[in-house]
Each structure stands twice: as C-alpha cells, then as structure tokens.
Short mmCIF file of C-alpha atoms in Angstrom, two decimals:
data_model
loop_
_atom_site.label_atom_id
_atom_site.label_comp_id
_atom_site.label_asym_id
_atom_site.label_seq_id
_atom_site.Cartn_x
_atom_site.Cartn_y
_atom_site.Cartn_z
CA UNK P 1252 0.18 -0.19 -0.45
CA UNK P 1253 1.33 2.61 -1.36
CA UNK P 1254 0.00 6.85 1.18
CA UNK P 1255 0.85 9.67 -2.08
CA UNK P 1256 -2.44 11.51 -1.34
CA UNK P 1257 -5.81 11.38 0.32
CA UNK P 1258 -7.45 9.51 -2.61
CA UNK P 1259 -8.01 5.94 -1.65
CA UNK P 1260 -7.96 4.25 -5.58
CA UNK P 1261 -8.15 0.46 -6.52
CA UNK P 1262 -6.06 -0.29 -8.51
CA UNK P 1263 -6.41 -3.89 -10.28
CA UNK P 1264 -2.82 -5.77 -10.77
CA UNK P 1265 -2.94 -6.47 -14.99
CA UNK P 1266 -0.44 -9.12 -14.28
CA UNK P 1267 -2.54 -11.32 -12.44
CA UNK P 1268 -5.73 -11.01 -13.96
CA UNK P 1269 -6.30 -13.61 -16.23
CA UNK P 1270 -5.72 -13.44 -20.10
CA UNK P 1271 -8.94 -13.71 -22.61
CA UNK P 1272 -8.91 -15.73 -24.78
CA UNK P 1273 -9.52 -15.34 -28.30
CA UNK P 1274 -12.91 -16.08 -29.08
CA UNK P 1275 -12.97 -15.08 -33.80
CA UNK P 1276 -11.08 -12.56 -36.23
CA UNK P 1277 -12.84 -10.33 -38.13
CA UNK P 1278 -11.50 -10.72 -42.03
CA UNK P 1279 -13.88 -7.88 -43.76
CA UNK P 1280 -11.97 -5.35 -44.87
CA UNK P 1281 -14.91 -3.19 -44.47
CA UNK P 1282 -14.44 -3.73 -41.01
CA UNK P 1283 -11.19 -2.23 -39.63
CA UNK P 1284 -12.36 1.19 -37.42
CA UNK P 1285 -14.78 -1.00 -34.94
CA UNK P 1286 -16.30 1.88 -32.20
CA UNK P 1287 -19.10 -0.10 -31.46
CA UNK P 1288 -19.97 -4.18 -31.08
CA UNK P 1289 -22.85 -6.22 -29.52
CA UNK P 1290 -23.60 -9.69 -29.03
CA UNK P 1291 -26.34 -10.58 -29.92
CA UNK P 1292 -28.00 -14.87 -30.17
CA UNK P 1293 -26.10 -16.14 -33.03
CA UNK P 1294 -23.16 -13.62 -33.31
CA UNK P 1295 -22.90 -10.23 -33.18
CA UNK P 1296 -23.83 -6.68 -34.52
CA UNK P 1297 -20.33 -3.95 -35.29
CA UNK P 1298 -20.25 -0.22 -36.53
CA UNK P 1299 -17.45 1.40 -37.65
CA UNK P 1300 -16.79 4.69 -35.87
CA UNK P 1301 -16.76 7.78 -38.88
CA UNK P 1302 -15.96 6.63 -42.35
CA UNK P 1303 -15.08 8.63 -44.56
CA UNK P 1304 -15.95 5.02 -47.56
CA UNK P 1305 -19.49 4.30 -48.55
CA UNK P 1306 -19.61 0.31 -47.83
CA UNK P 1307 -17.86 1.05 -44.72
CA UNK P 1308 -21.27 3.95 -42.92
CA UNK P 1309 -23.23 0.37 -42.58
CA UNK P 1310 -24.97 -1.29 -39.86
CA UNK P 1311 -22.77 -4.94 -39.56
CA UNK P 1312 -23.84 -8.22 -38.66
CA UNK P 1313 -22.25 -11.71 -38.14
CA UNK P 1314 -22.36 -14.61 -37.45
CA UNK P 1315 -20.12 -16.44 -34.22
CA UNK P 1316 -17.52 -16.70 -36.75
CA UNK P 1317 -17.37 -13.30 -37.39
CA UNK P 1318 -18.30 -13.41 -40.23
CA UNK P 1319 -20.71 -10.85 -42.62
CA UNK P 1320 -24.24 -12.23 -43.17
CA UNK P 1321 -25.60 -9.03 -43.98
CA UNK P 1322 -25.01 -5.09 -43.76
CA UNK P 1323 -28.47 -2.36 -43.58
CA UNK P 1324 -27.41 1.07 -44.95
CA UNK P 1325 -28.41 3.82 -43.46
CA UNK P 1326 -31.14 6.45 -45.17
CA UNK P 1327 -28.65 9.35 -44.96
CA UNK P 1328 -24.90 9.89 -44.35
CA UNK P 1329 -24.16 9.02 -40.30
CA UNK P 1330 -21.96 12.07 -38.79
CA UNK P 1331 -19.49 9.57 -36.25
CA UNK P 1332 -21.23 6.26 -35.11
CA UNK P 1333 -19.34 4.68 -32.02
CA UNK P 1334 -21.64 2.21 -29.97
CA UNK P 1335 -24.54 0.11 -30.19
CA UNK P 1336 -27.35 -1.17 -27.70
CA UNK P 1337 -29.83 -3.30 -28.15
CA UNK P 1338 -33.46 -3.34 -26.36
CA UNK P 1339 -35.28 -5.82 -24.52
CA UNK P 1340 -37.64 -5.79 -28.23
CA UNK P 1341 -34.63 -7.07 -30.13
CA UNK P 1342 -34.06 -2.96 -31.19
CA UNK P 1343 -30.75 -2.50 -32.97
CA UNK P 1344 -29.43 1.52 -31.71
CA UNK P 1345 -26.55 3.36 -33.28
CA UNK P 1346 -25.29 5.67 -31.00
CA UNK P 1347 -23.89 8.59 -33.39
CA UNK P 1348 -22.68 10.95 -30.59
CA UNK P 1349 -18.98 11.63 -31.75
CA UNK P 1350 -17.88 14.97 -32.41
CA UNK P 1351 -13.61 15.20 -31.67
CA UNK P 1352 -13.67 18.37 -32.22
CA UNK P 1353 -17.05 19.76 -30.22
CA UNK P 1354 -19.10 21.46 -33.24
CA UNK P 1355 -21.91 19.46 -34.13
CA UNK P 1356 -25.09 21.17 -32.50
CA UNK P 1357 -27.14 17.68 -32.08
CA UNK P 1358 -25.34 14.34 -31.92
CA UNK P 1359 -28.06 11.56 -33.06
CA UNK P 1360 -29.46 8.08 -32.46
CA UNK P 1361 -30.61 5.43 -35.14
CA UNK P 1362 -33.18 2.92 -34.40
CA UNK P 1363 -33.51 -0.66 -35.99
CA UNK P 1364 -36.55 -1.98 -34.57
CA UNK P 1365 -37.16 -5.61 -35.54
CA UNK P 1366 -38.35 -5.96 -39.11
CA UNK P 1367 -37.46 -2.41 -40.03
CA UNK P 1368 -35.45 -2.22 -43.23
CA UNK P 1369 -33.57 1.15 -42.07
CA UNK P 1370 -32.47 2.75 -39.33
CA UNK P 1371 -33.80 6.37 -38.14
CA UNK P 1372 -32.68 9.13 -36.73
CA UNK P 1373 -33.43 11.11 -34.20
CA UNK P 1374 -31.57 13.90 -33.41
CA UNK P 1375 -30.85 14.59 -29.64
CA UNK P 1376 -28.74 18.22 -28.23
CA UNK P 1377 -26.73 18.65 -25.20
CA UNK P 1378 -27.42 21.46 -22.49
CA UNK P 1379 -24.37 22.68 -22.07
CA UNK P 1380 -22.47 22.35 -25.55
CA UNK P 1381 -20.63 19.64 -27.66
CA UNK P 1382 -19.81 17.31 -26.18
CA UNK P 1383 -17.39 13.75 -27.01
CA UNK P 1384 -18.62 10.73 -26.38
CA UNK P 1385 -18.50 7.41 -27.00
CA UNK P 1386 -21.06 4.95 -24.82
CA UNK P 1387 -24.48 4.81 -24.55
CA UNK P 1388 -26.56 2.79 -22.32
CA UNK P 1389 -30.04 0.90 -21.89
CA UNK P 1390 -32.02 1.70 -18.90
CA UNK P 1391 -34.29 -0.12 -17.36
CA UNK P 1392 -37.35 1.56 -18.63
CA UNK P 1393 -35.54 0.80 -22.52
CA UNK P 1394 -33.80 4.73 -22.14
CA UNK P 1395 -30.87 5.75 -23.81
CA UNK P 1396 -28.07 6.68 -21.43
CA UNK P 1397 -25.05 8.70 -23.20
CA UNK P 1398 -21.95 8.31 -21.30
CA UNK P 1399 -19.46 11.39 -22.53
CA UNK P 1400 -15.60 10.98 -22.78
CA UNK P 1401 -14.40 13.20 -20.75
CA UNK P 1402 -11.41 12.71 -19.08
CA UNK P 1403 -12.07 13.31 -14.29
CA UNK P 1404 -15.65 13.33 -14.77
CA UNK P 1405 -18.11 12.12 -17.57
CA UNK P 1406 -21.55 14.19 -17.83
CA UNK P 1407 -24.47 11.13 -17.94
CA UNK P 1408 -27.08 12.77 -19.49
CA UNK P 1409 -30.74 11.15 -20.40
CA UNK P 1410 -33.52 12.13 -23.32
CA UNK P 1411 -36.07 14.66 -21.60
CA UNK P 1412 -39.03 13.26 -23.02
CA UNK P 1413 -39.91 10.89 -25.72
CA UNK P 1414 -37.56 10.28 -28.79
CA UNK P 1415 -39.37 11.41 -32.38
CA UNK P 1416 -37.99 10.69 -36.14
CA UNK P 1417 -37.86 14.27 -37.22
CA UNK P 1418 -37.41 16.45 -33.90
CA UNK P 1419 -34.44 17.16 -31.53
CA UNK P 1420 -35.10 16.14 -28.87
CA UNK P 1421 -33.34 18.07 -25.32
CA UNK P 1422 -30.91 15.97 -23.62
CA UNK P 1423 -30.96 16.41 -19.96
CA UNK P 1424 -27.88 15.92 -17.34
CA UNK P 1425 -29.03 13.32 -14.97
CA UNK P 1426 -25.18 13.26 -12.96
CA UNK P 1427 -20.87 12.38 -13.70
CA UNK P 1428 -19.16 9.35 -13.45
CA UNK P 1429 -15.73 9.76 -12.51
CA UNK P 1430 -14.10 5.84 -12.91
CA UNK P 1431 -11.76 4.90 -10.44
CA UNK P 1432 -7.29 5.69 -11.25
CA UNK P 1433 -5.18 2.62 -12.12
CA UNK P 1434 -1.84 1.75 -13.79
CA UNK P 1435 -3.02 -0.75 -16.65
CA UNK P 1436 -1.25 -0.77 -19.35
CA UNK P 1437 -2.65 0.47 -22.26
CA UNK P 1438 -1.26 2.57 -26.01
CA UNK P 1439 -2.23 5.90 -24.27
CA UNK P 1440 -0.76 5.68 -20.53
CA UNK P 1441 -2.64 7.88 -18.41
CA UNK P 1442 -4.85 9.75 -21.04
CA UNK P 1443 -5.78 5.44 -21.95
CA UNK P 1444 -7.00 5.76 -18.22
CA UNK P 1445 -9.29 8.68 -17.98
CA UNK P 1446 -11.63 8.61 -21.06
CA UNK P 1447 -15.38 5.91 -21.41
CA UNK P 1448 -14.56 5.22 -25.26
CA UNK P 1449 -17.67 1.98 -24.84
CA UNK P 1450 -20.61 0.87 -22.58
CA UNK P 1451 -23.06 -1.43 -22.19
CA UNK P 1452 -25.78 -3.36 -20.54
CA UNK P 1453 -26.31 -7.57 -19.23
CA UNK P 1454 -28.79 -8.97 -20.83
CA UNK P 1455 -30.99 -9.25 -17.43
CA UNK P 1456 -30.66 -5.53 -16.75
CA UNK P 1457 -28.64 -5.71 -13.54
CA UNK P 1458 -25.60 -4.50 -14.30
CA UNK P 1459 -23.48 -1.59 -16.63
CA UNK P 1460 -19.97 -1.43 -17.37
CA UNK P 1461 -17.58 1.99 -19.09
CA UNK P 1462 -14.74 0.86 -20.47
CA UNK P 1463 -11.91 3.04 -21.14
CA UNK P 1464 -8.77 1.96 -23.60
CA UNK P 1465 -7.00 0.33 -20.17
CA UNK P 1466 -10.26 -1.28 -18.07
CA UNK P 1467 -13.05 -1.78 -17.98
CA UNK P 1468 -15.38 -0.86 -14.56
CA UNK P 1469 -18.89 -3.00 -14.36
CA UNK P 1470 -21.55 -1.62 -11.98
CA UNK P 1471 -24.30 -3.53 -10.01
CA UNK P 1472 -27.87 -1.96 -11.21
CA UNK P 1473 -30.80 -1.39 -9.12
CA UNK P 1474 -34.45 -1.58 -10.58
CA UNK P 1475 -33.02 -0.11 -13.72
CA UNK P 1476 -32.04 2.89 -12.51
CA UNK P 1477 -28.78 2.77 -14.21
CA UNK P 1478 -27.92 6.37 -13.76
CA UNK P 1479 -27.86 5.83 -10.19
CA UNK P 1480 -26.06 2.80 -10.47
CA UNK P 1481 -22.85 4.91 -11.76
CA UNK P 1482 -22.72 8.27 -10.50
CA UNK P 1483 -23.56 6.23 -6.29
CA UNK P 1484 -21.74 2.92 -7.36
CA UNK P 1485 -18.48 1.33 -6.92
CA UNK P 1486 -17.52 -0.37 -9.52
CA UNK P 1487 -15.97 -3.84 -10.02
CA UNK P 1488 -12.66 -3.32 -12.23
CA UNK P 1489 -11.63 -5.68 -15.15
CA UNK P 1490 -8.37 -5.08 -16.87
CA UNK P 1491 -7.56 -5.06 -20.33
CA UNK P 1492 -3.98 -5.12 -20.69
CA UNK P 1493 -2.44 -4.01 -24.28
CA UNK P 1494 -5.41 -3.88 -26.50
CA UNK P 1495 -3.96 -2.06 -29.62
CA UNK P 1496 -6.97 0.77 -29.36
CA UNK P 1497 -9.83 -0.74 -28.32
CA UNK P 1498 -13.36 1.41 -27.98
CA UNK P 1499 -15.96 -1.77 -27.58
CA UNK P 1500 -17.29 -3.81 -25.17
CA UNK P 1501 -20.34 -5.86 -24.35
CA UNK P 1502 -21.69 -9.08 -22.55
CA UNK P 1503 -21.82 -12.03 -23.89
CA UNK P 1504 -25.46 -12.97 -24.35
CA UNK P 1505 -25.00 -15.68 -20.50
CA UNK P 1506 -23.31 -12.13 -19.29
CA UNK P 1507 -21.00 -14.53 -17.40
CA UNK P 1508 -17.84 -12.44 -20.22
CA UNK P 1509 -16.83 -9.49 -21.55
CA UNK P 1510 -16.17 -9.42 -25.07
CA UNK P 1511 -15.02 -7.55 -27.02
CA UNK P 1512 -12.89 -6.06 -29.97
CA UNK P 1513 -9.96 -2.95 -31.13
CA UNK P 1514 -9.55 -0.92 -34.17
CA UNK P 1515 -7.03 -1.45 -36.30
CA UNK P 1516 -6.92 1.91 -38.80
CA UNK P 1517 -2.84 2.69 -38.14
CA UNK P 1518 -2.00 -1.42 -36.71
CA UNK P 1519 0.90 -3.36 -39.17
CA UNK P 1520 -0.86 -4.72 -42.57
CA UNK P 1521 -2.18 -8.27 -42.01
CA UNK P 1522 -3.56 -6.33 -38.29
CA UNK P 1523 -7.28 -8.18 -38.11
CA UNK P 1524 -10.05 -6.65 -35.50
CA UNK P 1525 -9.38 -9.74 -32.73
CA UNK P 1526 -12.50 -10.21 -30.52
CA UNK P 1527 -10.91 -10.89 -27.02
CA UNK P 1528 -13.14 -12.74 -24.10
CA UNK P 1529 -12.54 -11.83 -20.57
CA UNK P 1530 -14.23 -13.81 -17.74
CA UNK P 1531 -15.96 -10.91 -15.13
CA UNK P 1532 -14.94 -11.36 -11.54
CA UNK P 1533 -18.02 -12.43 -10.48
CA UNK P 1534 -20.24 -13.65 -13.11
CA UNK P 1535 -23.63 -14.83 -12.51
CA UNK P 1536 -25.76 -17.75 -13.20
CA UNK P 1537 -26.59 -18.01 -16.51
CA UNK P 1538 -29.91 -16.59 -16.00
CA UNK P 1539 -32.96 -19.04 -16.13
CA UNK P 1540 -35.13 -18.49 -20.03
CA UNK P 1541 -38.21 -16.69 -18.25
CA UNK P 1542 -35.25 -13.78 -17.20
CA UNK P 1543 -32.76 -14.79 -20.43
CA UNK P 1544 -30.97 -11.59 -21.90
CA UNK P 1545 -33.31 -9.31 -25.00
CA UNK P 1546 -34.00 -11.32 -28.57
CA UNK P 1547 -31.92 -10.82 -31.03
CA UNK P 1548 -32.24 -9.11 -34.07
CA UNK P 1549 -34.23 -11.14 -35.91
CA UNK P 1550 -34.08 -12.29 -39.72
CA UNK P 1551 -36.17 -9.39 -41.35
CA UNK P 1552 -33.36 -6.83 -39.86
CA UNK P 1553 -30.39 -8.17 -41.33
CA UNK P 1554 -29.98 -11.07 -38.12
CA UNK P 1555 -27.12 -13.28 -39.27
CA UNK P 1556 -28.48 -16.74 -39.29
CA UNK P 1557 -26.89 -19.86 -36.73
CA UNK P 1558 -23.36 -20.89 -36.98
CA UNK P 1559 -21.71 -24.15 -37.13
CA UNK P 1560 -22.33 -25.73 -33.61
CA UNK P 1561 -19.07 -25.35 -31.15
CA UNK P 1562 -18.94 -21.65 -32.50
CA UNK P 1563 -20.81 -19.98 -29.67
CA UNK P 1564 -19.26 -16.05 -29.45
CA UNK P 1565 -19.09 -17.01 -25.80
CA UNK P 1566 -18.37 -20.63 -25.07
CA UNK P 1567 -15.84 -21.63 -24.03
CA UNK P 1568 -14.93 -22.67 -20.47
CA UNK P 1569 -14.41 -19.67 -17.52
CA UNK P 1570 -11.34 -18.64 -16.12
CA UNK P 1571 -11.75 -16.13 -13.42
CA UNK P 1572 -9.58 -12.82 -13.14
CA UNK P 1573 -7.22 -12.12 -9.77
CA UNK P 1574 -7.65 -10.21 -6.75
CA UNK P 1575 -6.85 -5.92 -6.97
CA UNK P 1576 -4.67 -3.95 -4.51
CA UNK P 1577 -5.51 -0.79 -3.21
CA UNK P 1578 -3.03 1.91 -2.87
CA UNK P 1579 -4.24 6.00 -1.40
CA UNK P 1580 -3.63 8.52 -4.26
CA UNK P 1581 -4.01 12.45 -4.32
CA UNK P 1582 -3.89 14.48 -7.61
CA UNK P 1583 -3.07 17.54 -7.37
CA UNK P 1584 -6.22 20.00 -8.77
CA UNK P 1585 -4.55 21.84 -10.93
CA UNK P 1586 -2.25 19.62 -12.71
CA UNK P 1587 -4.48 17.42 -13.62
CA UNK P 1588 -6.59 19.68 -15.36
CA UNK P 1589 -4.10 21.19 -17.35
CA UNK P 1590 -3.58 17.45 -18.77
CA UNK P 1591 -7.27 16.50 -18.74
CA UNK P 1592 -7.60 19.76 -20.90
CA UNK P 1593 -5.44 18.46 -23.29
CA UNK P 1594 -6.38 14.54 -23.20
CA UNK P 1595 -8.58 14.13 -25.91
CA UNK P 1596 -6.12 16.11 -28.07
CA UNK P 1597 -3.85 13.47 -27.56
CA UNK P 1598 -5.23 10.86 -27.95
CA UNK P 1599 -7.03 10.96 -31.23
CA UNK P 1600 -3.56 12.82 -32.19
CA UNK P 1601 -2.58 9.41 -33.01
CA UNK P 1602 -6.12 7.61 -34.77
CA UNK P 1603 -5.38 7.88 -38.52
CA UNK P 1604 -9.09 7.30 -38.95
CA UNK P 1605 -9.94 10.68 -40.52
#
C-alpha cells in the first residue's frame, strides 16, 4: 500500500488478471475502425466510427465466427457512429454521438426496429454545449443513456422526453461518473485510463459496464436505475491491458463474460480485429429462460444465420480474474486539470481514422 495523498482508489494488478480468450477474428476489410459491438444469440452486430468510404458506413451483422452475413445501410450519412445497444424487444440502437472537435449542434441515435429495413434517425442536443461521447447504455425503461468521453468526471445524459423522428429532443445532465484510477498498461498511458470509450448493458439489465482504453468498470444496477448505479455505485474493475485501440465492449449473451474488439486502422498491415473474451470477477449464473436476455434481431432485420455447432460467441471455459490491490493516491487539482484539458487531443492525434 502506498500513501501519497487522500483519495482512495482500487488499482487492479494486470499481471494477476486472467488472459483473455480469442473468440474470432474479423476478416472483412470494411471493418477496420470498429467502434461499437453487441453480441447476439447467433453472432454480433458491429459499426465503424465515422468512415469516408460509403461501404463502411453500415450496420454489420456477423455470425459467431466473425463473418459478415448482412449489412444495413443508413438512409442518410451518419456523422460519427461510436457505440451500439440492443433493447429488450430486439431493437438495435446506433449511437451517432462522436464529436472529436466538439462542433456538432446535435448528435443522434439511429433506431433499427425488428422487421425494419432501414434505421430511423432521432436527433438530440446537449443542454451545456457540444461534447464528444462514445458510450451508450439502456436503462430499465429502455431509455438511452449517453456517457461522454471526458477525462476526470464524465457526463451522464438522458433524453428529456420521448424520442421523435424528425424532431430534436433535448438531453438533460443526470449526473457524473468518475472512474477509479488504475495502472493498467495501454497505448496511451495515463490518458488511456481516463476516457470512456464504450459501454454495455448486461442481458438481464442488472449490470452495466463502461470501458476505457485500458480497463472495464462494471456497476450493479438496482431497479433499472442506471444513472444511480453510475453516479453512486462502486465498480468492479476488469483490466483490459494493451489492447491496440479498445473502444468496443459487450456482454456475452449469458452475461458471464465481457467481449471486446479493437480498431485496427493504423496497426501493422495484416492486423485483424479480434474479438476477445474476459471473465468477470464474480460472473453470475446464466439466467433462466424466463429472465433471459433480450432477443437478438430477427432475420427480417438482418440477423445472421446460426453458426456451426461449437462456434458460439461466448463459449469456452470460465476463468476467474485475479485479485486487486488498493493504494492511496492524491492528484493535484491544477496539474490534473491541465493534463485532462489536453487529453482528447493527445489521444485523437494518434488516430488515423480521418
């Protein structure tokens, strides 16, 4: 234990964490900037972030071996799609909420309902100026929850009312979430441990997870209140060390594992996006059929056909994550503020997406 101040933080030891298992590799050349992923009963749904090529600006449905089996186009060009969520009825939500330069007057959610051929656009506006964001969650009522990509305390925003196609609905600031400090190695060092790059809601709705470039933080949700969980809960930390550019996270369909995938733009030639599976510190028992996870998108919405036996996105033996260690750490307010002010620019300067 090290005492250097007054703030207490839990720091997982990546050396003691269980190594992730490889689920599958994405070989489709259109998926090199994967920013959002959700697991389905028969595979995955993925999106790239803002892409210059039209062939990459789609919603991709993959089977359990990471082969693309269908794509769905947008009726108009999205700006910067950064995350995905699947509702209890199988609706796919695409979070078009990226804003690297903080210049957007509105952000958006694309809603692909079961049986729909195209997603519907819903525009949103922040009450306090533009924000960059990359994480989308769903609360117990099915409402979208947007978490911004800010160092220090990230904003948690909810729509002020029902979403309406063709209209702009204001967001409200529901609270802030401050992630624990860790020492997990990642390509961006300190900066990579402070920025929220993705989120996911467990199939049973009783847990949510936020991730950075370095770690995942899982929160218990009571009565569907995601905001209360994020702003008042104490998360369990799952180290995700040395992922190339980790922005996506999903729960497996049985809720026992976390699944991640990194962007490969800017990586050495031939590098393939790889879906990794991490064991949760205290993974719950699989839900009973009556309390099972939301249905995957049906075939009419582009769901992939079932994969061959044995090729499941969350199969394999369970491995427990190692213990954590605690330390006391004080952060100088002025110095931390200066570092965090330049956080997004430093991280984004290393990216090659645009």
